[in-house]
Short mmCIF file of C-alpha atoms in Angstrom, two decimals:
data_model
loop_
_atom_site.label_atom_id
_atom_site.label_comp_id
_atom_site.label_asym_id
_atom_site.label_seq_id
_atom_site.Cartn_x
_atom_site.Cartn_y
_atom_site.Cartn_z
CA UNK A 1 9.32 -2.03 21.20
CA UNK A 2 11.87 -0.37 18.99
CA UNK A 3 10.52 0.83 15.12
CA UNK A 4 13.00 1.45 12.99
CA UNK A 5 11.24 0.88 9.75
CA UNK A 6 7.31 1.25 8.99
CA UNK A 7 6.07 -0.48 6.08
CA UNK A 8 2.69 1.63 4.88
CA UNK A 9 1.28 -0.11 1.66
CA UNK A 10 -1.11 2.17 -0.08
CA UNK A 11 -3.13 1.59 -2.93
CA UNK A 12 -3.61 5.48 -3.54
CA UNK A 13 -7.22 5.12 -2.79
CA UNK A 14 -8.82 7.67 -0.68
CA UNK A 15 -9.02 5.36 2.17
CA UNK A 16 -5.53 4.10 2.23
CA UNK A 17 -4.37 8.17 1.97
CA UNK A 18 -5.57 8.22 5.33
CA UNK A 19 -3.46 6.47 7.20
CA UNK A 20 -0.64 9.38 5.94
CA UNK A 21 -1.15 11.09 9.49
CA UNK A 22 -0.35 7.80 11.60
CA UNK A 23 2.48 7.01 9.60
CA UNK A 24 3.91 10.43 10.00
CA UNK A 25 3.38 10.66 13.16
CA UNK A 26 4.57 7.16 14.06
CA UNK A 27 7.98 7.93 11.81
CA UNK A 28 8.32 11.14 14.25
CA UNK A 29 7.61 9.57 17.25
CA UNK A 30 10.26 6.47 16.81
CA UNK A 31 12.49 8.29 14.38
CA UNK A 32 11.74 5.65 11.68
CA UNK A 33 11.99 5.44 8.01
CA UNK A 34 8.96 4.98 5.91
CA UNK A 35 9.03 2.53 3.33
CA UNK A 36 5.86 3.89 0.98
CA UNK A 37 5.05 0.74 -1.14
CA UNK A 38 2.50 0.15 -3.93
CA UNK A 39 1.48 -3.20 -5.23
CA UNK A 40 0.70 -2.98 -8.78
CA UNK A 41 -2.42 -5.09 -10.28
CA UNK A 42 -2.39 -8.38 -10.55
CA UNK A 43 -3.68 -8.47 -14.31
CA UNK A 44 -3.37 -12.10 -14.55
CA UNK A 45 -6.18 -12.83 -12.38
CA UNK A 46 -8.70 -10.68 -14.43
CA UNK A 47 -7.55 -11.71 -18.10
CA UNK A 48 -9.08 -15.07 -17.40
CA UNK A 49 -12.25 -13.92 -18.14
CA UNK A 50 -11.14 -11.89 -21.04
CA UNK A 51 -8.48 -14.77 -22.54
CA UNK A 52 -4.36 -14.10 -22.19
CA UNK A 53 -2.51 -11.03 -22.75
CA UNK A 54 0.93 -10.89 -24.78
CA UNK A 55 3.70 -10.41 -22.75
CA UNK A 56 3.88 -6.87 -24.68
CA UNK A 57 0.18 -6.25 -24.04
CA UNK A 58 0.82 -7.03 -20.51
CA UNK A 59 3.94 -5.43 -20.00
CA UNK A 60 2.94 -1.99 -21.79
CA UNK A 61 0.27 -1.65 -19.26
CA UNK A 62 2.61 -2.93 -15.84
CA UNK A 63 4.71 0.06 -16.98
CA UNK A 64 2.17 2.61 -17.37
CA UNK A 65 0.58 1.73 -14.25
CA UNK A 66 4.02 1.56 -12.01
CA UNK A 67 4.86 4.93 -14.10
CA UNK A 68 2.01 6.45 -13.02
CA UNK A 69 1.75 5.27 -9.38
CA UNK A 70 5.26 6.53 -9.15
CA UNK A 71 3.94 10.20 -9.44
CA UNK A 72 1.23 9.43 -7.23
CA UNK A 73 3.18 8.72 -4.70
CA UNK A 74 5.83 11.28 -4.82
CA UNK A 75 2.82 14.01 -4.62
CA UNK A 76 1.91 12.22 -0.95
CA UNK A 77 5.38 12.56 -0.13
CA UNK A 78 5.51 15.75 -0.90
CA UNK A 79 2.06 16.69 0.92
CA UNK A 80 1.35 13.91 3.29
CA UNK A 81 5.32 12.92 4.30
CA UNK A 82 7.26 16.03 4.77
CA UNK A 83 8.29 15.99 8.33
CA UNK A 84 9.51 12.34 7.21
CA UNK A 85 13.36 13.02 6.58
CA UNK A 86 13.86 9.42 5.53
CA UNK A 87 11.60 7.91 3.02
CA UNK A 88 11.84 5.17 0.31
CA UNK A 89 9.11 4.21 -2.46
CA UNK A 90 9.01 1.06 -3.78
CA UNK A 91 6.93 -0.23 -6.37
CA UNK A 92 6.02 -3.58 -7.30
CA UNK A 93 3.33 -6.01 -9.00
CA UNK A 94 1.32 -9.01 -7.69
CA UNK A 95 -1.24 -9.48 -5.27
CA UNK A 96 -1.33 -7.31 -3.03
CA UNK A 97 -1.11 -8.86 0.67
CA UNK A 98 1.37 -11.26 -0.49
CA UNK A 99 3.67 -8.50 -1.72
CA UNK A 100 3.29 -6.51 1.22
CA UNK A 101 4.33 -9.87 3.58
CA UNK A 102 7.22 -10.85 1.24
CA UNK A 103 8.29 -6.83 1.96
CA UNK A 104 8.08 -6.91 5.48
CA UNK A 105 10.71 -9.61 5.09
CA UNK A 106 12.93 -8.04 2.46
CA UNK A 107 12.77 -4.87 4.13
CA UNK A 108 12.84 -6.22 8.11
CA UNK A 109 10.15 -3.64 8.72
CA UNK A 110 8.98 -3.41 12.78
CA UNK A 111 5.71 -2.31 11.84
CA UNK A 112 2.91 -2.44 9.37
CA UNK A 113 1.09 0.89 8.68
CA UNK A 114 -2.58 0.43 6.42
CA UNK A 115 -5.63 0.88 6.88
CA UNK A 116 -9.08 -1.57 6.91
CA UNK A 117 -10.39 -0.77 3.92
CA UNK A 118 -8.92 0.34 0.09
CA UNK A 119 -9.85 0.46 -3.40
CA UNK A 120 -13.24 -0.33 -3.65
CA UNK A 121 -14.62 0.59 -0.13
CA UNK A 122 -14.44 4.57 -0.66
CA UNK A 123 -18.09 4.54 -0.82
CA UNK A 124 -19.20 3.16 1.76
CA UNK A 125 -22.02 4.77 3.65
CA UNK A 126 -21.58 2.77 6.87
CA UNK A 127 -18.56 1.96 8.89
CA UNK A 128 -18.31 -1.53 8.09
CA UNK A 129 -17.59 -4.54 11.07
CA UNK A 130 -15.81 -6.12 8.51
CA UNK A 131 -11.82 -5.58 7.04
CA UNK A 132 -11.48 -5.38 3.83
CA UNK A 133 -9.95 -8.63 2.10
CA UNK A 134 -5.89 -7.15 2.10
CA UNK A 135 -6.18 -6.19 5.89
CA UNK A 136 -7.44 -9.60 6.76
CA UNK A 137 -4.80 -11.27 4.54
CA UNK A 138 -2.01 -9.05 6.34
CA UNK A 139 -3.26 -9.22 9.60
CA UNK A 140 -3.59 -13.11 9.88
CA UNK A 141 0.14 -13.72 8.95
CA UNK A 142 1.84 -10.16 9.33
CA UNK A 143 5.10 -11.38 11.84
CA UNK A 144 5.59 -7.74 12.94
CA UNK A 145 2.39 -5.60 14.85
CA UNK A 146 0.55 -3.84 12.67
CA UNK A 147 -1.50 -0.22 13.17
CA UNK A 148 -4.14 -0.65 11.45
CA UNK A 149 -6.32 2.77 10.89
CA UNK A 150 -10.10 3.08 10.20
CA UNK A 151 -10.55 5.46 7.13
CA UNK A 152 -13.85 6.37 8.26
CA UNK A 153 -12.98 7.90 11.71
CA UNK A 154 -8.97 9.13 10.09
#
């Protein structure tokens, strides 16, 4: 199998910073370039409850968020990425598995770096049997194999 580009979605949660160590040393090992993405929030599916945004409201917030994800993840380049010579960030908004499928595409990643559970298992006491709901998504219609990493054993 040749890997030329890895794909490793993070939502900057303590469980998804663990999978830093496979994808640098998967990046090493195949020569690869890392393609660091983070899905933004999908705000539209919790205004419902709360009534519409303006497109300013809405926005305003998408900005902030991307702005500050963006410095997020140049700090785990920095400290989690630097034997990675060749690294791109991308940032972008939606839901999460379906942005990181439509990327695999865009990008023609050979692999799929992430890890079972994100934001919102960090506090788990228990290993669970179950993947969280973004793994599931991405590994029931990912075309290219994906290394998927247990944040409880990383």
């Amino acid at each position: 199998m040749e890997v030329r580009t890895i794909l490793w979605p993070t939502d900057l949660s303590k469980n998804s910073i663990k999978a830093a160590k496979h994808v640098s040393s998967l990046a090493l090992k195949y020569e690869a370039k890392v393609i660091l993405l983070y899905v933004g929030v999908d705000l539209l599916s919790y205004f419902r409850a709360y009534g519409d945004p303006s497109k300013d409201q809405l926005e305003h917030f998408q900005t902030w968020e991307l702005k500050q994800a963006k410095k997020q993840l140049e700090t785990v380049c920095a400290k989690e990425l630097k034997a990675c010579p060749n690294i791109e960030v991308r940032l972008v908004q939606g839901d999460a598995a379906a942005e990181i499928l439509k990327m695999v595409k865009e990008t023609k990643a050979d692999m799929v770096v992430l890890t079972s559970h994100g934001r919102g298992q960090e506090d788990l006491d228990q290993k669970s049997a179950d993947f969280g709901s973004v793994a599931k998504k991405v590994l029931a219609s990912c075309p290219v194999p994906v290394h998927l990493v247990n944040p409880y054993t990383a």
